[in-house]
XYZ file of C-alpha atoms in Angstrom:
395
model
C 22.699 -9.882 -14.336
C 19.157 -8.679 -14.081
C 20.264 -5.114 -13.332
C 21.849 -4.866 -16.797
C 18.475 -5.200 -18.527
C 16.970 -1.717 -17.984
C 13.661 -2.272 -19.758
C 12.974 -5.139 -17.355
C 14.585 -3.680 -14.257
C 12.508 -0.511 -14.177
C 9.150 -2.340 -14.178
C 10.414 -4.661 -11.444
C 11.606 -1.717 -9.387
C 8.100 -0.313 -9.749
C 6.395 -3.488 -8.512
C 6.433 -2.455 -4.876
C 4.945 0.935 -5.709
C 2.191 -0.796 -7.677
C 1.531 -3.099 -4.736
C 0.840 -0.082 -2.521
C -1.371 1.490 -5.215
C -3.833 -1.405 -5.166
C -5.945 -0.130 -2.284
C -5.917 3.418 -3.619
C -7.440 2.304 -6.913
C -9.928 -0.002 -5.211
C -11.207 2.424 -2.549
C -11.897 5.674 -4.425
C -13.782 6.998 -1.380
C -10.397 7.575 0.276
C -9.718 10.253 -2.345
C -12.683 12.402 -1.242
C -11.804 15.958 -0.226
C -13.332 15.329 3.208
C -10.818 12.537 3.918
C -7.567 13.409 5.682
C -4.691 11.002 6.379
C -1.337 11.590 8.013
C 0.282 8.445 6.578
C -1.614 7.282 3.511
C 0.819 4.472 2.719
C 0.457 2.998 6.218
C -3.338 3.188 5.976
C -3.278 1.388 2.631
C -0.904 -1.276 3.920
C -3.078 -1.858 7.007
C -6.227 -2.209 4.905
C -4.434 -4.595 2.567
C -3.257 -6.757 5.495
C -6.782 -6.844 6.907
C -8.170 -7.847 3.524
C -5.691 -10.699 3.224
C -6.667 -11.930 6.700
C -10.357 -11.884 5.755
C -13.638 -11.217 7.542
C -13.065 -14.060 9.999
C -10.297 -12.080 11.697
C -12.152 -8.752 11.790
C -14.218 -6.957 14.404
C -15.642 -3.430 14.356
C -15.679 -1.255 17.475
C -17.666 1.963 17.310
C -18.943 4.881 19.326
C -22.632 5.689 18.792
C -23.648 9.342 19.286
C -22.280 11.513 16.453
C -20.419 8.502 15.037
C -23.093 6.062 13.901
C -25.670 8.831 14.257
C -25.472 12.103 12.357
C -24.073 15.215 13.944
C -26.430 17.525 12.046
C -29.088 17.444 9.337
C -30.256 20.481 7.354
C -28.085 22.695 9.580
C -29.832 21.445 12.720
C -28.174 19.317 15.413
C -29.345 15.711 15.581
C -30.170 14.607 19.147
C -27.911 12.277 21.104
C -29.369 9.432 23.170
C -29.446 11.746 26.203
C -31.111 14.509 24.152
C -33.849 12.108 23.026
C -34.963 11.956 26.656
C -35.765 15.678 26.410
C -39.410 14.877 25.775
C -42.401 16.021 27.818
C -43.488 12.379 28.007
C -40.402 11.728 30.135
C -39.090 14.898 31.786
C -40.478 18.304 32.771
C -39.422 21.738 31.551
C -37.291 22.478 34.615
C -35.243 19.320 34.040
C -34.772 20.281 30.394
C -33.486 23.705 31.398
C -30.989 22.270 33.890
C -29.699 19.661 31.403
C -29.133 22.353 28.770
C -27.244 24.486 31.279
C -25.001 21.509 32.008
C -24.483 20.957 28.274
C -23.485 24.576 27.734
C -21.053 24.339 30.634
C -19.359 21.008 29.977
C -19.544 20.350 26.209
C -17.063 23.155 25.380
C -14.700 21.527 27.883
C -15.121 18.096 26.262
C -14.070 19.374 22.817
C -11.439 21.853 24.026
C -8.245 20.863 22.200
C -6.095 22.830 24.651
C -7.078 20.637 27.626
C -5.637 17.194 28.321
C -7.779 14.081 28.802
C -6.598 13.902 32.418
C -7.862 17.428 33.013
C -11.220 16.709 31.370
C -11.886 13.352 33.049
C -13.191 14.494 36.477
C -15.298 17.174 34.802
C -16.931 14.592 32.525
C -17.749 12.424 35.541
C -19.235 15.474 37.223
C -21.316 16.346 34.142
C -22.894 12.970 33.516
C -23.408 12.166 37.180
C -25.474 15.351 37.494
C -27.439 14.503 34.327
C -28.239 10.992 35.549
C -29.346 12.329 38.933
C -31.744 14.708 37.177
C -33.161 11.877 35.054
C -33.674 9.628 38.079
C -35.651 12.409 39.781
C -38.050 12.443 36.804
C -39.133 8.829 37.434
C -38.978 7.995 33.738
C -41.183 5.097 32.659
C -39.648 2.302 30.609
C -42.745 1.840 28.452
C -42.471 5.428 27.166
C -38.935 5.157 25.734
C -39.970 3.678 22.376
C -42.461 6.488 21.782
C -39.876 9.139 22.735
C -37.424 7.696 20.194
C -40.103 7.552 17.500
C -41.078 11.199 18.083
C -37.457 12.403 18.080
C -35.384 13.548 15.102
C -32.678 10.946 15.774
C -30.949 9.878 12.549
C -28.307 7.310 11.787
C -25.757 8.328 9.163
C -26.546 7.903 5.480
C -25.520 4.391 4.461
C -26.166 2.946 7.933
C -28.267 0.041 6.627
C -25.491 -1.081 4.281
C -23.051 -0.853 7.204
C -25.098 -2.935 9.661
C -26.371 -5.431 7.075
C -22.932 -5.996 5.542
C -21.390 -6.781 8.920
C -24.236 -9.171 9.732
C -23.961 -10.873 6.341
C -20.246 -11.541 6.841
C -20.699 -12.429 10.532
C -18.379 -9.635 11.664
C -19.146 -8.620 15.267
C -19.968 -4.963 15.909
C -19.215 -3.725 19.417
C -20.839 -0.372 20.198
C -19.160 1.282 23.179
C -21.218 4.349 24.079
C -21.248 6.995 26.805
C -24.920 7.531 25.990
C -28.019 5.762 27.311
C -28.026 2.095 26.317
C -31.807 1.638 26.498
C -32.352 4.551 24.098
C -29.478 3.455 21.848
C -30.999 -0.012 21.460
C -34.380 1.480 20.606
C -32.870 3.706 17.890
C -31.197 0.695 16.267
C -34.302 -1.456 16.670
C -36.607 1.120 15.068
C -34.203 1.359 12.117
C -34.420 -2.456 11.724
C -30.667 -3.109 12.020
C -30.395 -4.693 15.477
C -28.772 -7.888 14.211
C -27.414 -10.750 16.378
C -23.807 -9.653 15.728
C -24.383 -6.295 17.496
C -23.082 -5.991 21.076
C -23.525 -2.874 23.222
C -21.639 -1.526 26.232
C -23.291 1.622 27.569
C -25.057 3.286 30.503
C -28.200 1.251 31.103
C -31.180 2.344 33.160
C -32.272 0.316 36.172
C -36.067 0.166 36.466
C -38.026 -1.034 39.477
C -40.729 -3.707 39.307
C -43.272 -1.111 38.119
C -41.065 0.029 35.236
C -39.938 3.337 36.789
C -36.315 4.518 36.601
C -34.629 4.209 39.988
C -30.897 4.254 39.100
C -28.297 3.601 36.408
C -26.539 0.248 36.342
C -22.841 -0.243 36.998
C -19.992 2.199 36.576
C -20.596 5.425 34.670
C -19.232 5.286 31.107
C -18.199 8.648 29.690
C -16.078 9.886 26.793
C -12.744 9.533 28.555
C -13.035 6.216 30.411
C -14.008 3.936 27.551
C -10.729 2.059 28.003
C -11.982 0.748 31.361
C -15.293 -0.201 29.785
C -13.535 -2.035 26.979
C -11.215 -3.908 29.339
C -13.934 -4.943 31.791
C -16.707 -5.878 29.352
C -15.341 -6.596 25.873
C -12.884 -9.245 27.089
C -15.839 -11.345 28.222
C -17.553 -11.408 24.818
C -16.725 -14.758 23.248
C -17.723 -13.559 19.776
C -14.811 -11.095 19.801
C -12.142 -13.655 20.644
C -9.714 -14.653 17.893
C -10.374 -11.499 15.859
C -7.111 -9.516 16.009
C -7.985 -6.992 13.270
C -10.032 -3.966 14.332
C -11.824 -1.203 12.464
C -12.452 1.502 15.086
C -14.922 4.366 14.541
C -15.260 7.388 16.811
C -15.789 11.136 16.987
C -13.679 11.914 20.061
C -10.025 11.391 20.957
C -11.302 9.432 23.952
C -12.743 6.852 21.547
C -9.229 5.776 20.550
C -8.964 3.652 23.712
C -11.975 1.492 22.788
C -9.736 -1.175 21.227
C -7.675 -1.609 24.402
C -9.773 -4.623 25.351
C -8.781 -6.533 22.203
C -6.556 -9.510 22.972
C -3.300 -9.470 20.967
C -4.362 -6.998 18.244
C -2.535 -7.244 14.915
C -3.988 -4.496 12.724
C -6.029 -1.600 14.118
C -7.401 1.016 11.713
C -8.927 4.085 13.365
C -11.454 6.377 11.656
C -12.391 9.671 13.305
C -15.429 11.802 12.443
C -14.464 15.462 12.900
C -17.904 17.028 13.247
C -17.387 20.308 15.052
C -14.738 23.035 15.538
C -12.811 21.661 12.571
C -9.938 24.130 12.387
C -9.314 24.059 16.128
C -9.231 20.250 16.317
C -8.002 19.197 12.880
C -4.336 18.854 13.816
C -4.973 16.757 16.927
C -7.343 14.455 14.997
C -4.909 13.957 12.117
C -2.140 13.155 14.593
C -4.344 10.650 16.437
C -6.652 8.895 13.934
C -5.443 7.002 10.846
C -8.301 8.469 8.786
C -10.167 11.691 9.582
C -13.555 12.450 7.996
C -14.347 16.164 8.051
C -18.046 17.076 8.309
C -19.023 13.847 6.561
C -22.540 12.760 7.543
C -22.312 9.454 5.662
C -20.923 5.965 6.213
C -19.405 5.973 2.711
C -15.775 5.576 3.782
C -16.324 2.885 6.461
C -18.585 0.991 4.045
C -15.983 1.148 1.270
C -13.248 -0.098 3.599
C -15.454 -2.949 4.806
C -16.370 -3.945 1.251
C -12.697 -4.176 0.384
C -11.677 -6.077 3.530
C -14.491 -8.626 3.250
C -14.213 -9.151 -0.505
C -12.329 -11.957 -2.173
C -9.548 -10.554 -4.264
C -10.333 -10.614 -7.972
C -8.506 -13.150 -10.104
C -7.008 -10.360 -12.178
C -6.443 -6.647 -11.606
C -4.926 -4.418 -14.307
C -2.744 -1.352 -13.842
C -0.740 0.800 -16.217
C 2.514 2.746 -15.922
C 5.284 4.056 -18.179
C 8.719 2.454 -18.280
C 11.075 5.448 -17.979
C 14.068 3.469 -19.209
C 12.822 2.952 -22.754
C 9.409 4.714 -22.721
C 7.523 1.505 -23.329
C 3.875 1.616 -22.452
C 3.700 -1.258 -19.987
C 0.584 -3.018 -18.824
C 0.760 -5.009 -15.609
C -1.687 -7.696 -14.668
C -2.041 -8.786 -11.053
C -3.230 -12.383 -10.858
C -4.186 -14.457 -7.842
C -4.191 -18.210 -8.400
C -6.368 -20.456 -6.262
C -4.197 -23.484 -7.045
C -0.782 -24.252 -8.483
C -0.197 -23.198 -12.088
C 2.704 -23.444 -14.496
C 3.298 -20.168 -16.328
C 5.237 -20.102 -19.631
C 6.933 -16.958 -20.909
C 9.659 -15.685 -23.192
C 11.261 -13.569 -20.454
C 10.579 -13.781 -16.754
C 11.911 -12.466 -13.510
C 11.341 -14.465 -10.344
C 11.229 -12.323 -7.219
C 10.331 -12.792 -3.588
C 8.633 -10.073 -1.558
C 10.431 -9.550 1.748
C 7.857 -7.973 4.093
C 10.450 -7.267 6.780
C 12.666 -5.336 4.383
C 9.624 -4.009 2.484
C 11.340 -4.785 -0.809
C 11.522 -7.220 -3.719
C 14.435 -9.627 -3.889
C 15.229 -10.780 -7.460
C 15.832 -14.525 -7.583
C 16.602 -15.228 -11.233
C 16.229 -14.036 -14.825
C 15.716 -16.330 -17.818
C 15.138 -15.735 -21.501
C 12.927 -18.790 -21.957
C 11.333 -21.134 -19.478
C 8.467 -21.724 -17.117
C 7.762 -21.288 -13.448
C 5.324 -22.963 -11.073
C 3.368 -20.524 -8.941
C 1.454 -21.359 -5.780
C -1.632 -19.900 -4.122
C -1.467 -16.153 -3.386
C 1.524 -15.658 -5.677
C 1.703 -12.215 -7.244
C 2.308 -12.288 -10.989
C 3.125 -9.117 -12.907
C 2.946 -9.610 -16.660
C 4.703 -6.702 -18.368
C 3.917 -6.156 -22.049
C 5.956 -3.595 -24.000
C 5.387 -2.039 -27.411
C 8.013 -4.444 -28.802
C 7.803 -8.210 -28.879
C 9.715 -8.381 -25.612
C 7.786 -9.652 -22.631
C 8.685 -9.992 -18.978
C 6.967 -11.742 -16.115
C 7.756 -10.834 -12.533
C 6.847 -13.407 -9.913
C 6.922 -12.243 -6.307
């Protein structure tokens, strides 16, 4: 029996562990000190499943303010899309004062970890309704928005161009679901030269009259805690998102977690949360809610690394090393992916089948000499010891 050959059995028993180590070795950004994960193994398994499915099954759903844009730069807060409107070209000093008073009143409520989303919801509606009423009173001109954005200190996160360009290159749709101002959001992306055809935006858009003066905001108010309704009512109608059951979700608020609710029959959803402010107070709730939490990280390094892995074709060969505890052989394992059928010859081999339901390897046979035909996507582990003995595990 196979179990009576310890120098072979131990490497085979280790195969599953090696399988789960693949993503860890290939995405070193996940080992950064700013990265927190509650269930690392589940994150790695989800990423691996998304990579196997490929870019054609992937969509990215993201918040905008303080998610795709920076929270702070050089110890100074970066403006949100609403803050960008705080420009004398658009609003007067009295309006600025009133908007800041509203911010000081309601923002602490928005990030208060002790309050439930249900408790916050009516207060968020109250906040942004008042802000929009103030902006409408200012009779903002549409033709001044581009200049206001250009004069602002708005900044996308470091690595943003790689993020947007990579998604466009692989034809992965990016849905931005924002509680900010859609007209300003679009201008920020446009001025950074990353407004590609794969980008779709759901946000609060201004309604201008025939002279180009703001007279209202279109549709239902979108705020931090009703993005689920926005996703269900708008995202379902976007044909580009259909047939893409794997989702990479990016947000900076617990309310952003509902943005994927509009996805039809989701299979794998990986959530990444940017924890920008009040870290100690909110860390526990973020870790319990997001798959990956990025603490005070002003870059797109982790999302970019995940996307590179998911959209890449697996290498033909990946090498790993471990020690066989049964006989202390230094064993080298090679992970091979064949694009067509091959016949592999070996002196010893173990044929195994990976049972995803049981999350285990099922040994099929053990032979001293022979050959085996392997098909596409078969995992081959070639185990070389310090003796002349050699084993091949096929799973």
